[in-house]
CSV table of C-alpha atoms in Angstrom, one decimal:
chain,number,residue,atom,x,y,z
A,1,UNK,CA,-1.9,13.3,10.0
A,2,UNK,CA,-1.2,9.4,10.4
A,3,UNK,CA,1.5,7.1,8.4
A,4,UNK,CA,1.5,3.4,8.8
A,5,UNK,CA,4.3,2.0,7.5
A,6,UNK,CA,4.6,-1.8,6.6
A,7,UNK,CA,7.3,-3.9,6.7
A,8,UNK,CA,7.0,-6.8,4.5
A,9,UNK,CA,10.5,-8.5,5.1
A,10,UNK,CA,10.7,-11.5,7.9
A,11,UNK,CA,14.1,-11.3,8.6
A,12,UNK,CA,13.1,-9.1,11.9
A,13,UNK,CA,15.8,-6.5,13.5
A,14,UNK,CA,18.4,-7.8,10.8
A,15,UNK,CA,15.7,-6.3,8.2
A,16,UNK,CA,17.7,-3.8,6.1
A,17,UNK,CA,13.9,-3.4,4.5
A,18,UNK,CA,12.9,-2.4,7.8
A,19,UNK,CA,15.3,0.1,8.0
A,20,UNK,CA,14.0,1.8,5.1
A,21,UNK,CA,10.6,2.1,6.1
A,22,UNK,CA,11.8,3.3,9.4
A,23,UNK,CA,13.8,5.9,7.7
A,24,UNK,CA,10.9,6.7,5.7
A,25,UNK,CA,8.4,6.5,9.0
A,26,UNK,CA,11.1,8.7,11.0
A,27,UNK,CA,11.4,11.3,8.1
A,28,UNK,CA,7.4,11.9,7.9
A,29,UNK,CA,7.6,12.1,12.1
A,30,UNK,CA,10.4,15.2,11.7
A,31,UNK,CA,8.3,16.6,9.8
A,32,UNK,CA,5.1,16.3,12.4
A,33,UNK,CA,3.0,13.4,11.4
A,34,UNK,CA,2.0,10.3,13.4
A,35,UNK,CA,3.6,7.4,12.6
A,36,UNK,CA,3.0,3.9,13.0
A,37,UNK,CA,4.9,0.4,11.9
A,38,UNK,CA,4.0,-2.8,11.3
A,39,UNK,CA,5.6,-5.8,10.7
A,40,UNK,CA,3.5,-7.9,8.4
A,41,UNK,CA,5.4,-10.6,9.0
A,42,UNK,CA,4.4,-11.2,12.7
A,43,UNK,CA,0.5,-10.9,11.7
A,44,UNK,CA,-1.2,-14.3,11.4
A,45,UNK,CA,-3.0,-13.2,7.5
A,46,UNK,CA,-4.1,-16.1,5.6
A,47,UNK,CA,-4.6,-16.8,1.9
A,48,UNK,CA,-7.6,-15.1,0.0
A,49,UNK,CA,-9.7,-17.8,-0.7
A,50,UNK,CA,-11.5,-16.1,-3.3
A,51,UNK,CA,-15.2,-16.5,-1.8
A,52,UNK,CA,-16.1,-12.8,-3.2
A,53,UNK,CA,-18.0,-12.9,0.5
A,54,UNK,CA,-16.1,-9.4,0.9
A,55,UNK,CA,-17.9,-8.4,-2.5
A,56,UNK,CA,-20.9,-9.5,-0.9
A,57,UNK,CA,-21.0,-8.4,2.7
A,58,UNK,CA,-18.0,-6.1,2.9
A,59,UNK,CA,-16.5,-8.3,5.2
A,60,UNK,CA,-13.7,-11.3,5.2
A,61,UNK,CA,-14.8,-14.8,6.2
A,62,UNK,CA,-11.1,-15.6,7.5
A,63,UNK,CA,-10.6,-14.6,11.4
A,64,UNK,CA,-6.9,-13.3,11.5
A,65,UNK,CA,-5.2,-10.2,11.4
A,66,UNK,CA,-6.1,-8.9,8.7
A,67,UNK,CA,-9.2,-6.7,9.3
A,68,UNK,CA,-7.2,-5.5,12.2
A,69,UNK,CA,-4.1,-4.3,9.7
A,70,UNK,CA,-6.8,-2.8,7.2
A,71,UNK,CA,-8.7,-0.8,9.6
A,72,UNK,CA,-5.7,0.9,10.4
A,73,UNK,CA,-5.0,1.6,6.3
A,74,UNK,CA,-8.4,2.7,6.1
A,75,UNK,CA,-7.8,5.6,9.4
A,76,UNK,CA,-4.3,6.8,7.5
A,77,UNK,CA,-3.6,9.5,5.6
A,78,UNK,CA,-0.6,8.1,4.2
A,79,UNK,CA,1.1,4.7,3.5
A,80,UNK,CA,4.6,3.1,3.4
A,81,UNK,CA,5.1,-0.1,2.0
A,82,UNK,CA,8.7,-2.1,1.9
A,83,UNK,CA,9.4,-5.3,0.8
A,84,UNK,CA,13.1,-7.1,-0.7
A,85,UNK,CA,13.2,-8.5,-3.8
A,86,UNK,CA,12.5,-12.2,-3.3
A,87,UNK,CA,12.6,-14.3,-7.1
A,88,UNK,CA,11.9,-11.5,-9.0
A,89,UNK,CA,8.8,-10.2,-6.4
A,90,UNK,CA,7.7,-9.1,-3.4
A,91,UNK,CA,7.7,-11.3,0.0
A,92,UNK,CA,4.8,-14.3,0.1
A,93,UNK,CA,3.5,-12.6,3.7
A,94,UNK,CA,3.3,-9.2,1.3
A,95,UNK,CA,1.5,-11.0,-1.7
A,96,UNK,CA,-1.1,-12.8,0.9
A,97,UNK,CA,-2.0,-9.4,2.8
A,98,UNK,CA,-2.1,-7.9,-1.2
A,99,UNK,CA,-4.5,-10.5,-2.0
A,100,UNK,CA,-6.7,-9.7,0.8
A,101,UNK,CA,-7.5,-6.5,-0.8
A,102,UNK,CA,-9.7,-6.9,-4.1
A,103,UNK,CA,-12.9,-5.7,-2.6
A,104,UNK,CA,-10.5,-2.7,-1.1
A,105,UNK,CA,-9.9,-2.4,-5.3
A,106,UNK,CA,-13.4,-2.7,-6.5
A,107,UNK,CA,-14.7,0.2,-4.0
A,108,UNK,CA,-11.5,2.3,-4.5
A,109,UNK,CA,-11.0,2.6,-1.0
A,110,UNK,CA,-7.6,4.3,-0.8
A,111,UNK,CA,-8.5,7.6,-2.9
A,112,UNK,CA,-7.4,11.1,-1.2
A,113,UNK,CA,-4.6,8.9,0.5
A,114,UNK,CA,-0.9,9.3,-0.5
A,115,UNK,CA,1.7,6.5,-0.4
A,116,UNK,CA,5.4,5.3,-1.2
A,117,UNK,CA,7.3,2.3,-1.4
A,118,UNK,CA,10.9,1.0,-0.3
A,119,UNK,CA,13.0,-1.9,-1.5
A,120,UNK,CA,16.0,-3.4,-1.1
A,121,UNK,CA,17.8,-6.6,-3.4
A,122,UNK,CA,20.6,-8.6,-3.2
A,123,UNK,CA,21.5,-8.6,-6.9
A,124,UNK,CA,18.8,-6.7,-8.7
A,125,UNK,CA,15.7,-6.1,-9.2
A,126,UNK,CA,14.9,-3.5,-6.6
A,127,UNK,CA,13.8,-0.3,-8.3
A,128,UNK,CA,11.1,-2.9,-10.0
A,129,UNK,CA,9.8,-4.2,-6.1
A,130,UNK,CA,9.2,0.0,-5.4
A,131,UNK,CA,7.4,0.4,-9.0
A,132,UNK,CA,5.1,-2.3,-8.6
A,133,UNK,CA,3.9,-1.6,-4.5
A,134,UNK,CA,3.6,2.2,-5.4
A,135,UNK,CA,1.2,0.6,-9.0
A,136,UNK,CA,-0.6,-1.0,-6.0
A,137,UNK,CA,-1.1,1.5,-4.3
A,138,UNK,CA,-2.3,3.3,-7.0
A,139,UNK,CA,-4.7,1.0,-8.3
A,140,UNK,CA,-6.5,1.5,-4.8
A,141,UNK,CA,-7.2,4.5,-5.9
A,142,UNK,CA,-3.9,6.6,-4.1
A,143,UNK,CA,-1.7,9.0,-5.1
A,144,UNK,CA,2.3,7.3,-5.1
A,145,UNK,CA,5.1,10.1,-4.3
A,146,UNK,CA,8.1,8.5,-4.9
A,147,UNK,CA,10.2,5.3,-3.9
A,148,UNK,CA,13.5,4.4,-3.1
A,149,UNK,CA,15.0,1.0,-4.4
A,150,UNK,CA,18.8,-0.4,-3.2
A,151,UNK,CA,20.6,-3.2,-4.5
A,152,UNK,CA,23.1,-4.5,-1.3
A,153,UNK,CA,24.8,-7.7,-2.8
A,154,UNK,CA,27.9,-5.7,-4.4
A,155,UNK,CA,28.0,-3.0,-1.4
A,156,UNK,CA,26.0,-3.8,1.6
A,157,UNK,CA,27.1,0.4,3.0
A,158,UNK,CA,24.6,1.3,0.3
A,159,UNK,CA,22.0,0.8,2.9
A,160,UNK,CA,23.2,4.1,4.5
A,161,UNK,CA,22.7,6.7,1.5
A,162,UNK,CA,19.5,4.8,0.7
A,163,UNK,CA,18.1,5.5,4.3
A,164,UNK,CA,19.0,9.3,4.0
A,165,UNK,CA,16.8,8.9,0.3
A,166,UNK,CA,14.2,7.2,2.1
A,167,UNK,CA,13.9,10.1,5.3
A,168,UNK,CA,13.5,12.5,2.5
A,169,UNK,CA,11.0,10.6,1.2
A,170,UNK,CA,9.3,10.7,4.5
A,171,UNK,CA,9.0,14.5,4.5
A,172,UNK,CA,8.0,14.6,1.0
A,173,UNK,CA,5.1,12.0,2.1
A,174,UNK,CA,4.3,14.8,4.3
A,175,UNK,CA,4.2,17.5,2.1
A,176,UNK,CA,2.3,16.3,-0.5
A,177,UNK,CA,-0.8,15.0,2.4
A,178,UNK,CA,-0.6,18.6,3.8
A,179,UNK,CA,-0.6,20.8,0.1
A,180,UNK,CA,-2.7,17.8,-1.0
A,181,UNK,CA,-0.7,17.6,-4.1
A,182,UNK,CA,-2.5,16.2,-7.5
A,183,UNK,CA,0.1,14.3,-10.5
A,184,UNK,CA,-1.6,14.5,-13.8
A,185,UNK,CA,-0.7,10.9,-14.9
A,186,UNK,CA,-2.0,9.0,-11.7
A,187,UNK,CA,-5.2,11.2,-12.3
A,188,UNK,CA,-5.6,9.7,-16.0
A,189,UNK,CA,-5.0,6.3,-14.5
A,190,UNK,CA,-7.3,7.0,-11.3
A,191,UNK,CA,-9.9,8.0,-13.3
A,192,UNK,CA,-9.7,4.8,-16.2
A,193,UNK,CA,-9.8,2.5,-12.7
A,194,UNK,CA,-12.9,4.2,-11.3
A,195,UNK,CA,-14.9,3.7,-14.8
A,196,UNK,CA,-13.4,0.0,-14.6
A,197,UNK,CA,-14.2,-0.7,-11.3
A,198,UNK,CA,-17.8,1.5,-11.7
A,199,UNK,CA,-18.6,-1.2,-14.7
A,200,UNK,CA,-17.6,-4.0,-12.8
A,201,UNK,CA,-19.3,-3.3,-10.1
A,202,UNK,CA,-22.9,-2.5,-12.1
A,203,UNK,CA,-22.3,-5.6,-13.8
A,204,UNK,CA,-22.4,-7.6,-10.8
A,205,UNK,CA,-24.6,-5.2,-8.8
A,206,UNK,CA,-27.1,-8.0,-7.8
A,207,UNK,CA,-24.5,-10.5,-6.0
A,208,UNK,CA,-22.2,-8.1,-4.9
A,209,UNK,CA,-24.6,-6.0,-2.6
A,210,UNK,CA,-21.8,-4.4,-0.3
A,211,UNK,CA,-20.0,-3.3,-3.0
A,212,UNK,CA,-22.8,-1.8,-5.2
A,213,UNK,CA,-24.1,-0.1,-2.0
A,214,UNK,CA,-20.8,1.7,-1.4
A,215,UNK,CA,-20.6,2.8,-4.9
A,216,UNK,CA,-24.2,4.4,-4.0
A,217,UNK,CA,-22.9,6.2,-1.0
A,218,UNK,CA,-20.0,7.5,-2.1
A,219,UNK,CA,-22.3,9.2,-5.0
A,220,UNK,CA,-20.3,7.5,-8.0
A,221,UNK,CA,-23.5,5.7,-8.9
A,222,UNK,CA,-26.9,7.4,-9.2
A,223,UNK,CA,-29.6,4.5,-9.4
């Protein structure tokens, strides 16, 4: 079993986001997965474009790290994703490797994985970073276990509970790859995207040829 955890904050060692996705990275290892971290920061990713060339070929006309990073999403079992709060949203490095992702959307690449998200916020907003990385994650098509959100401004110590929350959240990462646990309500919403995607993709079927022959493959569409 492999987690990849992603840092999305650029402050480096002084990350207390980083710390919470190592907390989350070193409760999944206790509890015998591989783990793996990257720092999105350092990765050279630049901006979607929006060519739809990925719809087209299944591949990304930019040469940076990306493909690199998504390859290694693609070979996980499970995925960590942290970012602070920055302006009411995630990080700009975060947002860029995010928009990357669409035709990852359209072909509902992540389903059968599991995931998680950490946060951390100077003054608020926090808890509303982890709800909308685990809604990404989700809208790839995996299944979201949990989160954990701390504000630091009033009490920077709270970064020390809020690492024991996010080991925890490690194991429970874990758990739920290994019993491969199902949640009703991220099956209604799993479902409603692969009829959304399924239409989208029909409609378009005769540009986007990648993404219409994956759809084929995978057995979600019969012609």
């Amino acid at each position: 079993m492999k987690i990849l955890g992603i840092n999305g904050s650029p402050r480096g060692s002084r990350s207390q986001t980083l710390r919470l996705v190592q907390a989350v990275l070193d409760g999944a290892g206790s509890a015998g997965a591989d783990v793996e971290l990257v720092d999105v920061c350092k990765l050279d990713i630049e901006y979607c474009n929006g060519c739809t060339v990925c719809y087209e070929r299944g591949e990304c006309v930019k040469e940076d790290d990306f493909a690199e990073l998504y390859q290694k999403m693609l070979e996980s079992d499970g995925i960590v994703l942290g970012s602070p709060n920055y302006i009411n949203s995630v990080t700009a490095q975060v947002k860029t490797m995010l928009d990357r992702m669409a035709d990852a959307i359209h072909c509902q690449m992540f389903i059968g994985k599991y995931g998680c998200a950490v946060a951390t916020a100077g003054g608020s907003g926090a808890d509303e970073i982890v709800a909308y990385l685990n809604g990404v994650l989700q809208t790839l098509g995996a299944n979201t276990v949990g989160g954990v959100g701390v504000v630091l401004g009033g009490d920077p110590e709270a970064i020390v509970p809020a690492e024991g929350r996010a080991y925890e959240l490690g194991r429970r990462l874990v758990r739920a790859i290994e019993n491969k646990e199902t949640y009703p309500e991220q099956e209604r919403l799993h479902a409603e995207m692969l009829e959304r995607m399924r239409a989208l993709v029909m409609a378009n079927k005769d540009r986007w040829h990648h993404e219409y022959e994956h759809w084929k493959a995978t057995g979600r569409i019969s012609e």
